[in-house]
Structures are given as C-alpha cells and as structure tokens.
C-alpha cells in the first residue's frame, strides 16, 4: 500500500491550476460558482478552451481525442476546475454517453458524434425517464416502429435535463413492446426533429433545467441507432453506471463547503462573525469530516476501478455525496439567514443578462436556488432508496 | 391538563379550514399574491370572520381570546400555505401595540380588527440573528421630544402592503441592551423612508426599509421612550408560538399529501406504499410531527411564566420544530421522487415554507445555543462521589 500522492500527480495539479488562472475568464468563473444552472453558452466556450489545450475529454482514451489520464488525474482535474468556478462541462456527453458510444457504436456513428462532444458543439440530453418509468426504468413505454430506413417514434419522456438547449438526445425506446429489458433500443435523436414538443418544467428553485419531451410520429434514421437493436438496456445500464461513478460530486461538495466557510466569515451577528457563534463551527467541522471521508472513499473507488472493483462503489458514493450536498446547503442557507429566503431570479441562458435582484451580499444570489434544486440530488441518478436496495441485494446478498 | 379544544375553538378551526381550502388554494395563490398585490377582499373576510380580533382583549375591539386562537388559525394557514400577512400584521404588529401602551391599543386595535389599519413591525435587522433586543437603528435627538431615525430594517413581514410601520429604534445604550429601545409609528409615506419589497421563496412578501433622517416627535411614540423591550418580547413570544403552530400545520399536511401519494403511485407493478423502507420513513415522519406538536403545547403552558422561563420554553419549541420540519418536509419531497421538486406540484412549497420559518425569529441552531448557555449558567448540582454511590458496604 502507498497512501501518498505521486509527485508527478502533484505537479499535474499545479499545471492545471496555472492553466485555470490564465485561461478561465472571471465572468465565467463568477457564473460558474453562483449555484444557478450552468449557462449553455458559457459551457460551450469553456469546453472549446479545454479542447484547444488538448484537455477536452479527460476521461476518454487518446485514440478518440481524449487525454488518456488515469482516474486519479481526472479527479484532480475536476476538483481544480470546480474550485476555480469553471462552468460544468457536459457531464452527459463526455462522461455518460461517450464511453458507451466508443465502446458499442458503429465507426460511422463514432465519427459523427465524438468530435462534436469534444469541441463543445454537441451537447447531450438523457431521454430515459417517463412519467410511469422512474425508478422502474425498464417499464418504459416510448415506442419505435421500423419503417424502411427510419424508426417512427411515439412517446412521452420527462425530467429531461437540458432538452431545451441540447443538440442530441440519447433516447430509450421499446422496439419489442412485450419484452421488458430485452425489447429496449437506444436512439440518438435531434431535439429539433419534426414531431417533437418540449415543455419546460420549472423546479422549486424557480429555475429551468428540466423538461417534458413529447414524440409524435418522429422519424429517426436507422443510422442513428446506437449499437444493436434490442440491446439498448445494456447501453443504458452502462450510461447509468457512468453517471453514478461521479455522483459523490466531491469537487462540487468541496466548492460548496469553501463557499460556506467564506459566507460564515462574512455574515455577522452584531459585529461577530457567524463562524464564531458557539454552535456553528462544530457543524462546519462535521461537514469537513464527512467530506474527507467521502473524498477518500472516492479515491479508493477510482484506484480500485483500474484494478477491477468489487464493492458497489457507485451506490455508496451516490448516497453519501448527495446527502452531503444537501447538508452543506442547509447550513449555508442558515448562515445567510434572511438572504437565504429572498428570491433571486435565475438570470437564464443569456450570459449578459442583468437581473434585478433584491438587496443582499454578492454571494447570495444562486445559493437558495441551488439548495432547492439539490433536493433532487437524492432522487436523480437513481433515488437513494434504490441505491440502498442495490447495496443490500448485490453486495450483502440480502 | 386537558388538550381538547373548546367548542368555540373547534368551530374556529373548522371554519378556518373550510374557508382556506376554498379561497386560498395553491392555484389561487399562484396568481394575485405572487405579484405582491394585496387581496383586500380576502383581508376583509379575515376581519369579518373575527380572525384579526380573535386573540385580542375586548376593550381593544377583540373577541377576548388568547394566543390559542391565533395559533389555531396559523396552523390552518400552515396547512393551506396561505401567503396573506396575517402573522406580520395580526400577530407581530397587533401584539406589539397591545403590549406597548394599552391606551394607544384601545385607539388603534379596533381599526386593525376591522381590517382598516395594517401596521407592520419593522424590528428585525440583518445582524439581529434571533436576538430580540438587537436594535442598532439610531434615533438621534433633534430638539425637544424630537428625533431623526437612521438605519435599516429587513424582513418586515407584510411590509409591502402595510400602511403603518412600527419601527424599533435605539434611543439609549448599546446594540443589544434591553433598555433604550423605543418604538415609533411611521406612516407608509414618511419622508426619508425608503422601502423595497421583496418576495420570499414561500411567496410571501416582506420589505426592507432604509431610514435616512426620518423626523419623528413624541406624537409618533408607541409606548414610552426607552422602554419598548417588554412589548417586543411579548410580541416575539406570540410570534414564535404561532409560527411554530403554523409549522405544525405545514408538516402535518405535507405528511398526509405524501401518504396519499404513496398509495397511488405505482412502480415495479405495485404502489409505493408496499415498500417497507418507505413505510418506516413515514412512521418516522409521524413521530417527528407529534413530538413537535407536543412542544408547541408545552410552550403554551409557559406563556405566563417569568421572561427567562418562557423564552427558554420557546427555544425548546423552535429548535424541535425546526429540526422536525426540515426532516418531514425534506422527506416529503424525497418520497415523491422527481415530481416533488417541481414548482407546479404542491409538496415543494411545504419545504420552502419550512425553510423560511427556520430562518425567522432565530434558527433551530440559535435556539439550541440559547439553551446551551442556560445549561452552562445553571447551578452546579451536588455531586455524589463515586465511592459512596449508595452501594452496600
Ligand atoms: C432534477 C432531476 C433531473 C433529472 N434528470 C434526468 C435526465 O436528464 N434524464 C432522465 O432520463 N431522467 C432524469 N431524471 C429522472 C430521475 O432519474 C428519476 O426522477 C428517478 O429515477 C426517480 O424516479 P421518479 O421520479 O419517477 O420517482 P419514483 O420512482 O416514483 O420514486 C418515488 C419514491 O419512491 C421510492 N422508491 C421507488 N421504488 C422503490 C423501491 N423499490 N423500494 C424503495 N423505495 C422505492 C424512490 O426512492 C422515491 O423516494 C431527473 C430527475 C430529477 C429530479
């Protein structure tokens, strides 16, 4: 065993840091750290910058234009980016879908899809969930019927994050209505195709990232089928595993805890810093304890992943990481007191928007919107109850 | 002890529930009040039903009830997530006036009960953090019986529609002295008073006030100069108790909405209520609800106690209610899945209301700290040395 970070990895961290200092524009960093949903234009701009540096796809192998970094380097990279306030890159495209594409898709589809993801020109939506297929995803009922060289798609998807600003949706459909998992196929569909209607869903942070997507006789070329027909469930499971791999969100949790520390030093009670109130610092310390434990659980998962893992790390990390982000949020809202209860409207997709906000310190806007949105952290990516069942069944054999 | 309501109280609760279900549904509150307008018609209805008068004495135009009546109404408000400024005007401001000066109360409160006078209490400041006696807004002497007011007030509940502001100001002493606080009654349009309306995440409205040399004289005084602390404490006691009572309504409704949802939502071919993990979660939620309701009752028993005792009792209540409320309303969302985090569905609004309650009049953490200070200050009990612990020799 060796518990220390390689000096080469430390040097790598410094290199990333230096790059961020030089290339991350302050306006992007400010919006990136705000807590509002990421602005698509910012994400595209930042992805292009990373691409130009050769860092467009930290998790891909070099043959597809990735960096070929170890899991540990990816982790260091993500952490530095988050702490600097860099806009979130396309988690869907880069981390969830791309690995499935380069593992299972035809060469033609790879060539069509991967370069766009790398350059920030092809953003992904995940069209899996339906009103009646949430935790029980396999019971989905959207249908695709083959018609010569097209599929005709009908159905109703829900909770599709970013459907209104994405370029392509990874869609799960039934191609064999009677078979459950074995009748599912995976199609890549452009959200602008005729017959698609997108309806926004506003979340309890009064912000827009979620959508309902209706498919009414939408024609999708057969060449947009990923892998083989009726094998979609295999690909979907891989996508979901990729989603959970990063679901501890250690970088995000670190940024949020750093923000909480800053706020607790700024906010005052009759001149005294909130952090000096007798009950506050112990709770902050508790969050630090839980963050560090989560961080090292993540490091173990990343290291063992390279060596073939046995623990259901994804589920362990998902449960703890999502609960932690909620708890950090709670204490941050408390620290902000009345500013935690004011509505600071989401600026929306226009990076130059100048929203009129109620009074409050600079760091207030976005905190509550994010706190509200993160109630979903224990729901999305497979609800925590379902993760616990996975742990109990698959590992503990209960 | 008797935890049953009187017949009159039961009637009040039932009629409030019926009225609010009909007139203040989530659908209805989405339109008008979300823009900060005031439903005069509904306020008049509150007045006509005697809600504004319910907890005020008869010589002030009230119906002679005590805090129980206001608490019952607030619990119903919690269930229905009513956004009208009943708490700000009908509890905080009304109780401040009542306790500040009985003679003035006899003049003012009948108009408040009739729904014509809408005062808001402008007491909270950004650095109060739950401390009742915190007042840094300065009243500077400006000639005989005259002052100018300088400073800020925030989270003035109902301040967007109030036609009077009861402003607490520092006439003597330091920011957190109990002596030296004075109340002034200002007109909404007073010179030098700037107001900014703010919508809160639970769709209620408050105001921030900036006072830049507002001139006041003894005619604006509410009660005696320098002596306002007692009235403010009285109003806070009523405010805290009714707020916690509202929270119980919020939690209870959130719990039952969730119960009903689990009985209808199907996944894996069965309704969600069949999963034991979810049954146990709901059982925990009910336990939290009922311990919270119990500490609200307990606080009622302490209302007439000396200041330190009743404040401690209210700290127990607010701390417990804050913790339970967060758990219940958070889990209510969780058990709904995705639909729970949407603005369109009701359950998220219960969580948001609880979040605001937690940040009003001191968080659970603040109240725990008050109790912790009491623990430290208490007398040292006689210690029995371990070796003579009563064991037979
Ligand atoms: C903010 C957000 C973003 C999302 N983004 C996307 C996206 O981009 N693309 C996409 O396809 N989907 C997305 N989702 C959907 C998400 O994957 C589902 O919400 C999730 O799978 C839960 O499904 P559900 O909402 O239908 O809840 P339900 O499945 O109805 O669950 C309700 C409750 O019951 C519990 N439960 C269910 N089954 C069991 C069981 N067997 N045992 C114990 N408890 C159980 C759940 O844990 C939950 O608490 C998103 C959701 C949210 C909230």
XYZ file of C-alpha atoms in Angstrom, chain A residues 130-137 139 159 180 199-206 210 267-272 274 277-280 283 326 330-331 333-344 356-360 368 371-379 383-386 388, chain B residues 124-131 134 136 154-155 175-176 196-203 206-208 265-269 277-278 281 326 329-331 333-345 348-349 351-352 355-356 358-366 369 373:
134
model
C -41.003 8.616 -18.357
C -43.953 9.570 -16.186
C -44.566 5.913 -15.341
C -40.982 4.712 -15.623
C -38.859 6.370 -12.955
C -37.168 4.026 -10.507
C -38.591 1.223 -12.595
C -36.937 2.441 -15.775
C -41.036 -0.441 -17.748
C -37.210 15.120 -16.411
C -39.089 -5.802 -20.879
C -42.363 21.635 -22.447
C -40.337 23.278 -19.659
C -40.657 22.122 -16.058
C -39.747 24.770 -13.507
C -38.069 23.411 -10.386
C -38.580 24.584 -6.801
C -35.566 26.872 -7.158
C -37.769 28.677 -9.719
C -35.961 20.118 -16.633
C -22.028 37.288 7.752
C -22.315 38.990 11.116
C -24.327 38.858 14.303
C -23.888 42.241 15.976
C -20.411 42.518 14.528
C -19.368 38.947 15.357
C -21.249 33.761 12.281
C -21.108 31.617 17.236
C -20.744 28.654 19.604
C -22.780 26.157 17.586
C -21.608 26.989 14.104
C -21.278 21.791 12.458
C -27.915 18.850 0.901
C -28.759 23.690 4.776
C -26.002 25.293 6.783
C -28.948 28.900 3.997
C -28.822 29.277 7.771
C -25.679 31.380 7.512
C -27.395 33.662 5.013
C -30.484 33.981 7.213
C -32.912 36.399 5.524
C -30.914 36.412 2.291
C -31.486 32.698 2.168
C -35.217 33.352 1.954
C -35.218 36.012 -0.776
C -35.983 35.090 -4.367
C -33.031 35.982 -6.581
C -32.907 42.964 -10.931
C -32.327 41.349 -7.567
C -33.441 42.154 -4.024
C -30.767 43.549 -1.694
C -28.129 41.258 -0.307
C -31.082 29.190 -2.409
C -30.255 24.452 -2.342
C -33.785 23.873 -3.594
C -32.647 22.128 -6.757
C -30.376 19.812 -4.768
C -33.325 18.283 -3.004
C -33.252 16.293 -6.220
C -29.696 15.069 -5.625
C -31.065 12.188 -3.585
C -33.586 11.456 -6.355
C -33.014 7.509 -5.969
C -31.116 6.793 -2.764
C -33.671 4.238 -1.622
C -32.997 2.304 -4.805
C -29.614 1.131 -0.801
C -35.549 42.776 12.547
C -32.130 43.858 11.303
C -29.531 41.971 9.270
C -27.401 41.432 12.360
C -30.184 40.556 14.831
C -29.843 36.813 14.247
C -32.728 35.947 16.516
C -31.751 38.281 19.370
C -30.855 43.745 18.984
C -28.928 49.303 16.007
C -35.185 43.961 6.997
C -37.674 41.106 6.681
C -26.995 47.455 20.189
C -28.076 44.636 22.462
C -38.070 47.904 -1.170
C -40.491 44.995 -1.452
C -39.016 41.534 -1.504
C -40.655 38.279 -2.447
C -39.645 35.330 -0.315
C -39.253 31.776 -1.583
C -42.567 30.808 0.030
C -44.310 33.530 -1.996
C -41.617 41.386 3.076
C -39.982 44.781 2.853
C -36.566 46.187 3.502
C -48.022 5.979 -7.333
C -47.027 2.695 -8.932
C -43.528 1.446 -9.753
C -42.416 -2.156 -10.278
C -46.060 -3.105 -10.671
C -38.314 1.327 3.588
C -40.915 3.955 2.720
C -39.762 6.672 6.715
C -36.754 20.043 7.891
C -40.752 18.356 4.506
C -37.457 17.159 3.039
C -38.577 13.535 3.127
C -40.164 15.643 -1.375
C -37.934 12.590 -1.380
C -40.795 10.124 -1.288
C -42.434 11.872 -4.211
C -39.401 11.466 -6.466
C -38.996 13.902 -9.361
C -42.478 15.405 -9.139
C -41.552 16.627 -5.656
C -39.006 19.152 -6.901
C -41.346 20.852 -9.333
C -42.808 24.288 -8.773
C -46.097 23.104 -10.220
C -46.755 20.439 -7.597
C -42.052 21.512 -2.636
C -43.876 24.597 -1.381
C -40.466 22.549 2.132
C -39.938 26.155 1.095
C -37.157 26.829 5.150
C -38.423 30.366 5.698
C -36.469 28.108 10.072
C -34.859 31.429 9.190
C -37.392 33.576 11.081
C -37.062 34.648 14.736
C -33.922 32.584 15.230
C -32.969 29.285 13.629
C -33.067 25.948 15.435
C -29.335 26.415 15.910
C -29.794 29.830 17.536
C -27.366 27.913 21.607
C -25.950 28.982 27.510
